[in-house]
């Protein structure tokens, strides 16, 4: 017959564990151990959930509620940071001039990060964009106008500052009227701070 002392020792051995560097997770609990250490099993409540408490300087058991809260906090912080970055980008505006088919010019403050098609629509400029900016038509066709200073030299605003055309944009431009070497689709040009003072003509 096992003595009371032997029974107590066996129970103590079963409830003790040697923790090595590892990560253990389940639906109800999470344990993170940073280095080899010996500790006793965590205390549980009547509903068999682990109670978050420090068992040693390097080991802590977390309840599932604590883990979820930590994850939600991290996600919220990441989302907020991305939103703040987007908001700051939209705070930057640059002057862009559109020349209508009748020759009249309209200069607007274009938010950095927006496509020229959206900038035109936001300012009631007649630039069609029948496909809604999906690169499936050529109705947002614009012609970039090179500008020269008083000495006949190109200004700092140059066509080669724009991103290269994609094959898809080239295909759509082949369908456009009055195509020019500096023709582009408004849905493919995203406003950048260095595009300040650019001029775009809307073809007839």
mmCIF file of C-alpha atoms in Angstrom:
data_model
loop_
_atom_site.group_PDB
_atom_site.id
_atom_site.type_symbol
_atom_site.label_atom_id
_atom_site.label_comp_id
_atom_site.label_asym_id
_atom_site.label_seq_id
_atom_site.Cartn_x
_atom_site.Cartn_y
_atom_site.Cartn_z
ATOM 1 C CA UNK A 1 0.000 0.000 0.000
ATOM 2 C CA UNK A 2 1.365 3.405 -0.959
ATOM 3 C CA UNK A 3 2.150 5.614 1.993
ATOM 4 C CA UNK A 4 0.735 9.137 2.307
ATOM 5 C CA UNK A 5 4.219 10.630 1.914
ATOM 6 C CA UNK A 6 4.846 8.651 -1.286
ATOM 7 C CA UNK A 7 1.458 9.702 -2.657
ATOM 8 C CA UNK A 8 2.184 13.353 -1.906
ATOM 9 C CA UNK A 9 5.588 13.139 -3.614
ATOM 10 C CA UNK A 10 4.061 11.534 -6.701
ATOM 11 C CA UNK A 11 1.398 14.224 -6.937
ATOM 12 C CA UNK A 12 4.052 16.930 -6.582
ATOM 13 C CA UNK A 13 6.078 15.355 -9.409
ATOM 14 C CA UNK A 14 3.046 15.269 -11.668
ATOM 15 C CA UNK A 15 2.145 18.923 -11.061
ATOM 16 C CA UNK A 16 5.728 20.154 -11.601
ATOM 17 C CA UNK A 17 7.235 20.614 -15.001
ATOM 18 C CA UNK A 18 10.582 21.514 -16.490
ATOM 19 C CA UNK A 19 10.002 24.289 -19.004
ATOM 20 C CA UNK A 20 12.379 24.768 -21.885
ATOM 21 C CA UNK A 21 12.352 27.510 -24.515
ATOM 22 C CA UNK A 22 9.070 26.954 -26.362
ATOM 23 C CA UNK A 23 5.681 28.421 -27.295
ATOM 24 C CA UNK A 24 2.478 26.521 -26.407
ATOM 25 C CA UNK A 25 -1.025 27.572 -27.366
ATOM 26 C CA UNK A 26 -4.556 26.171 -27.206
ATOM 27 C CA UNK A 27 -8.086 27.549 -27.502
ATOM 28 C CA UNK A 28 -8.181 28.381 -23.794
ATOM 29 C CA UNK A 29 -4.631 29.276 -22.776
ATOM 30 C CA UNK A 30 -1.210 30.415 -23.934
ATOM 31 C CA UNK A 31 2.164 29.922 -22.261
ATOM 32 C CA UNK A 32 5.376 31.603 -23.303
ATOM 33 C CA UNK A 33 8.630 30.379 -21.760
ATOM 34 C CA UNK A 34 11.851 32.179 -22.402
ATOM 35 C CA UNK A 35 14.419 29.833 -20.896
ATOM 36 C CA UNK A 36 14.858 26.578 -18.964
ATOM 37 C CA UNK A 37 13.125 26.832 -15.635
ATOM 38 C CA UNK A 38 11.089 24.709 -13.205
ATOM 39 C CA UNK A 39 7.642 25.777 -12.131
ATOM 40 C CA UNK A 40 4.370 24.402 -10.884
ATOM 41 C CA UNK A 41 1.281 24.088 -13.054
ATOM 42 C CA UNK A 42 -0.866 27.220 -13.248
ATOM 43 C CA UNK A 43 -3.838 27.693 -10.975
ATOM 44 C CA UNK A 44 -7.226 27.163 -12.645
ATOM 45 C CA UNK A 45 -10.686 28.427 -11.836
ATOM 46 C CA UNK A 46 -13.865 26.372 -11.556
ATOM 47 C CA UNK A 47 -14.502 26.687 -15.312
ATOM 48 C CA UNK A 48 -11.057 25.210 -16.022
ATOM 49 C CA UNK A 49 -9.557 28.428 -17.463
ATOM 50 C CA UNK A 50 -6.034 29.505 -16.608
ATOM 51 C CA UNK A 51 -5.552 32.552 -14.440
ATOM 52 C CA UNK A 52 -2.903 34.965 -15.695
ATOM 53 C CA UNK A 53 -0.172 35.171 -13.094
ATOM 54 C CA UNK A 54 3.605 35.176 -13.015
ATOM 55 C CA UNK A 55 5.087 31.860 -11.911
ATOM 56 C CA UNK A 56 8.736 32.861 -12.326
ATOM 57 C CA UNK A 57 10.625 35.889 -13.713
ATOM 58 C CA UNK A 58 10.693 34.220 -17.146
ATOM 59 C CA UNK A 59 7.367 32.383 -17.304
ATOM 60 C CA UNK A 60 3.842 33.764 -17.432
ATOM 61 C CA UNK A 61 0.556 32.053 -18.190
ATOM 62 C CA UNK A 62 -2.049 34.075 -20.048
ATOM 63 C CA UNK A 63 -5.754 33.455 -20.114
ATOM 64 C CA UNK A 64 -7.373 33.338 -23.553
ATOM 65 C CA UNK A 65 -9.018 36.711 -22.802
ATOM 66 C CA UNK A 66 -5.615 38.304 -22.187
ATOM 67 C CA UNK A 67 -4.214 36.903 -25.451
ATOM 68 C CA UNK A 68 -7.217 38.146 -27.453
ATOM 69 C CA UNK A 69 -6.950 41.600 -25.874
ATOM 70 C CA UNK A 70 -3.243 41.839 -26.729
ATOM 71 C CA UNK A 71 -3.858 40.757 -30.346
ATOM 72 C CA UNK A 72 -6.728 43.236 -30.759
ATOM 73 C CA UNK A 73 -4.578 46.041 -29.377
ATOM 74 C CA UNK A 74 -1.787 45.277 -31.871
ATOM 75 C CA UNK A 75 -4.250 45.158 -34.788
ATOM 76 C CA UNK A 76 -5.853 48.445 -33.748
ATOM 77 C CA UNK A 77 -2.447 50.131 -33.513
ATOM 78 C CA UNK A 78 -1.452 48.905 -36.989
ATOM 79 C CA UNK A 79 -4.764 50.082 -38.482
ATOM 80 C CA UNK A 80 -4.454 53.484 -36.833
ATOM 81 C CA UNK A 81 -0.908 53.921 -38.112
ATOM 82 C CA UNK A 82 -1.969 53.091 -41.691
ATOM 83 C CA UNK A 83 -4.922 55.482 -41.447
ATOM 84 C CA UNK A 84 -2.698 58.267 -40.127
ATOM 85 C CA UNK A 85 -0.237 57.748 -42.996
ATOM 86 C CA UNK A 86 -3.040 57.911 -45.559
ATOM 87 C CA UNK A 87 -4.456 61.046 -43.939
ATOM 88 C CA UNK A 88 -1.058 62.763 -43.985
ATOM 89 C CA UNK A 89 -0.580 61.849 -47.662
ATOM 90 C CA UNK A 90 -3.906 63.440 -48.530
ATOM 91 C CA UNK A 91 -2.915 66.623 -46.712
ATOM 92 C CA UNK A 92 -0.262 67.247 -49.382
ATOM 93 C CA UNK A 93 -1.717 68.979 -52.435
ATOM 94 C CA UNK A 94 -0.028 70.198 -55.586
ATOM 95 C CA UNK A 95 -1.284 72.554 -58.321
ATOM 96 C CA UNK A 96 -2.264 70.731 -61.511
ATOM 97 C CA UNK A 97 -3.655 72.528 -64.574
ATOM 98 C CA UNK A 98 -6.205 71.004 -66.937
ATOM 99 C CA UNK A 99 -6.788 72.604 -70.322
ATOM 100 C CA UNK A 100 -10.300 72.074 -71.637
ATOM 101 C CA UNK A 101 -11.172 71.408 -75.270
ATOM 102 C CA UNK A 102 -12.109 75.100 -75.671
ATOM 103 C CA UNK A 103 -8.649 76.190 -74.512
ATOM 104 C CA UNK A 104 -9.679 77.401 -71.076
ATOM 105 C CA UNK A 105 -7.405 76.463 -68.195
ATOM 106 C CA UNK A 106 -8.417 75.259 -64.762
ATOM 107 C CA UNK A 107 -5.789 74.941 -62.040
ATOM 108 C CA UNK A 108 -6.761 72.793 -59.067
ATOM 109 C CA UNK A 109 -5.117 71.598 -55.889
ATOM 110 C CA UNK A 110 -4.633 67.875 -56.410
ATOM 111 C CA UNK A 111 -4.107 65.655 -53.333
ATOM 112 C CA UNK A 112 -0.979 63.523 -53.521
ATOM 113 C CA UNK A 113 -1.860 59.870 -54.043
ATOM 114 C CA UNK A 114 -4.960 60.477 -56.186
ATOM 115 C CA UNK A 115 -5.267 59.586 -59.848
ATOM 116 C CA UNK A 116 -5.683 62.457 -62.307
ATOM 117 C CA UNK A 117 -9.048 61.006 -63.349
ATOM 118 C CA UNK A 118 -10.348 61.311 -59.776
ATOM 119 C CA UNK A 119 -8.874 64.798 -59.410
ATOM 120 C CA UNK A 120 -10.699 65.901 -62.565
ATOM 121 C CA UNK A 121 -14.012 64.446 -61.370
ATOM 122 C CA UNK A 122 -13.623 65.997 -57.908
ATOM 123 C CA UNK A 123 -13.306 69.413 -59.579
ATOM 124 C CA UNK A 124 -16.115 68.985 -62.141
ATOM 125 C CA UNK A 125 -13.690 68.838 -65.055
ATOM 126 C CA UNK A 126 -15.107 67.085 -68.105
ATOM 127 C CA UNK A 127 -12.898 64.042 -68.335
ATOM 128 C CA UNK A 128 -15.081 61.040 -69.025
ATOM 129 C CA UNK A 129 -13.490 57.859 -67.662
ATOM 130 C CA UNK A 130 -16.290 55.565 -68.841
ATOM 131 C CA UNK A 131 -14.831 52.416 -67.266
ATOM 132 C CA UNK A 132 -14.451 54.043 -63.851
ATOM 133 C CA UNK A 133 -10.677 53.887 -63.872
ATOM 134 C CA UNK A 134 -10.466 50.144 -64.487
ATOM 135 C CA UNK A 135 -8.097 50.487 -67.478
ATOM 136 C CA UNK A 136 -10.743 49.161 -69.835
ATOM 137 C CA UNK A 137 -11.207 52.190 -72.113
ATOM 138 C CA UNK A 138 -9.354 55.275 -73.372
ATOM 139 C CA UNK A 139 -11.885 57.960 -72.432
ATOM 140 C CA UNK A 140 -9.667 59.507 -69.723
ATOM 141 C CA UNK A 141 -7.036 60.269 -72.364
ATOM 142 C CA UNK A 142 -4.869 63.271 -71.429
ATOM 143 C CA UNK A 143 -1.955 64.905 -73.216
ATOM 144 C CA UNK A 144 0.959 66.093 -71.121
ATOM 145 C CA UNK A 145 2.192 69.559 -72.141
ATOM 146 C CA UNK A 146 5.914 70.182 -72.023
ATOM 147 C CA UNK A 147 6.709 73.639 -70.638
ATOM 148 C CA UNK A 148 9.653 75.872 -71.430
ATOM 149 C CA UNK A 149 11.211 78.751 -69.574
ATOM 150 C CA UNK A 150 12.028 82.142 -71.126
ATOM 151 C CA UNK A 151 15.215 80.718 -72.640
ATOM 152 C CA UNK A 152 13.390 77.912 -74.410
ATOM 153 C CA UNK A 153 14.579 75.221 -72.018
ATOM 154 C CA UNK A 154 12.272 72.619 -70.543
ATOM 155 C CA UNK A 155 11.227 73.411 -67.001
ATOM 156 C CA UNK A 156 11.681 71.070 -64.047
ATOM 157 C CA UNK A 157 8.279 69.560 -64.845
ATOM 158 C CA UNK A 158 9.067 66.985 -67.515
ATOM 159 C CA UNK A 159 7.288 64.110 -69.159
ATOM 160 C CA UNK A 160 10.056 61.681 -68.231
ATOM 161 C CA UNK A 161 9.145 62.210 -64.564
ATOM 162 C CA UNK A 162 6.039 60.086 -65.124
ATOM 163 C CA UNK A 163 6.053 56.313 -64.647
ATOM 164 C CA UNK A 164 6.454 54.246 -67.796
ATOM 165 C CA UNK A 165 3.336 53.035 -69.563
ATOM 166 C CA UNK A 166 2.273 49.487 -68.966
ATOM 167 C CA UNK A 167 1.415 47.214 -71.877
ATOM 168 C CA UNK A 168 -2.260 47.446 -70.908
ATOM 169 C CA UNK A 169 -2.182 51.256 -70.991
ATOM 170 C CA UNK A 170 -0.469 51.178 -74.392
ATOM 171 C CA UNK A 171 -3.221 48.917 -75.717
ATOM 172 C CA UNK A 172 -5.952 51.288 -74.514
ATOM 173 C CA UNK A 173 -4.183 54.355 -75.890
ATOM 174 C CA UNK A 174 -4.130 52.708 -79.314
ATOM 175 C CA UNK A 175 -7.901 53.200 -79.278
ATOM 176 C CA UNK A 176 -7.747 56.898 -78.381
ATOM 177 C CA UNK A 177 -8.278 59.829 -80.738
ATOM 178 C CA UNK A 178 -5.621 62.503 -81.275
ATOM 179 C CA UNK A 179 -2.903 60.331 -79.819
ATOM 180 C CA UNK A 180 0.366 62.149 -79.061
ATOM 181 C CA UNK A 181 3.840 61.053 -77.889
ATOM 182 C CA UNK A 182 2.971 62.419 -74.430
ATOM 183 C CA UNK A 183 -0.513 60.882 -74.272
ATOM 184 C CA UNK A 184 -1.448 59.109 -71.052
ATOM 185 C CA UNK A 185 -4.545 57.789 -69.336
ATOM 186 C CA UNK A 186 -5.669 59.824 -66.347
ATOM 187 C CA UNK A 187 -6.516 56.697 -64.369
ATOM 188 C CA UNK A 188 -2.873 55.587 -64.550
ATOM 189 C CA UNK A 189 -1.172 58.747 -63.301
ATOM 190 C CA UNK A 190 -0.993 59.144 -59.517
ATOM 191 C CA UNK A 191 -0.307 62.662 -58.244
ATOM 192 C CA UNK A 192 3.063 63.180 -56.558
ATOM 193 C CA UNK A 193 4.503 66.327 -54.942
ATOM 194 C CA UNK A 194 7.075 66.653 -57.741
ATOM 195 C CA UNK A 195 4.245 66.939 -60.288
ATOM 196 C CA UNK A 196 3.423 70.456 -59.101
ATOM 197 C CA UNK A 197 2.604 72.832 -61.984
ATOM 198 C CA UNK A 198 2.057 70.060 -64.533
ATOM 199 C CA UNK A 199 -0.337 70.850 -67.377
ATOM 200 C CA UNK A 200 -2.616 68.346 -69.063
ATOM 201 C CA UNK A 201 -4.728 68.985 -72.111
ATOM 202 C CA UNK A 202 -8.023 67.215 -72.654
ATOM 203 C CA UNK A 203 -8.198 66.244 -76.344
ATOM 204 C CA UNK A 204 -11.348 66.902 -78.393
#
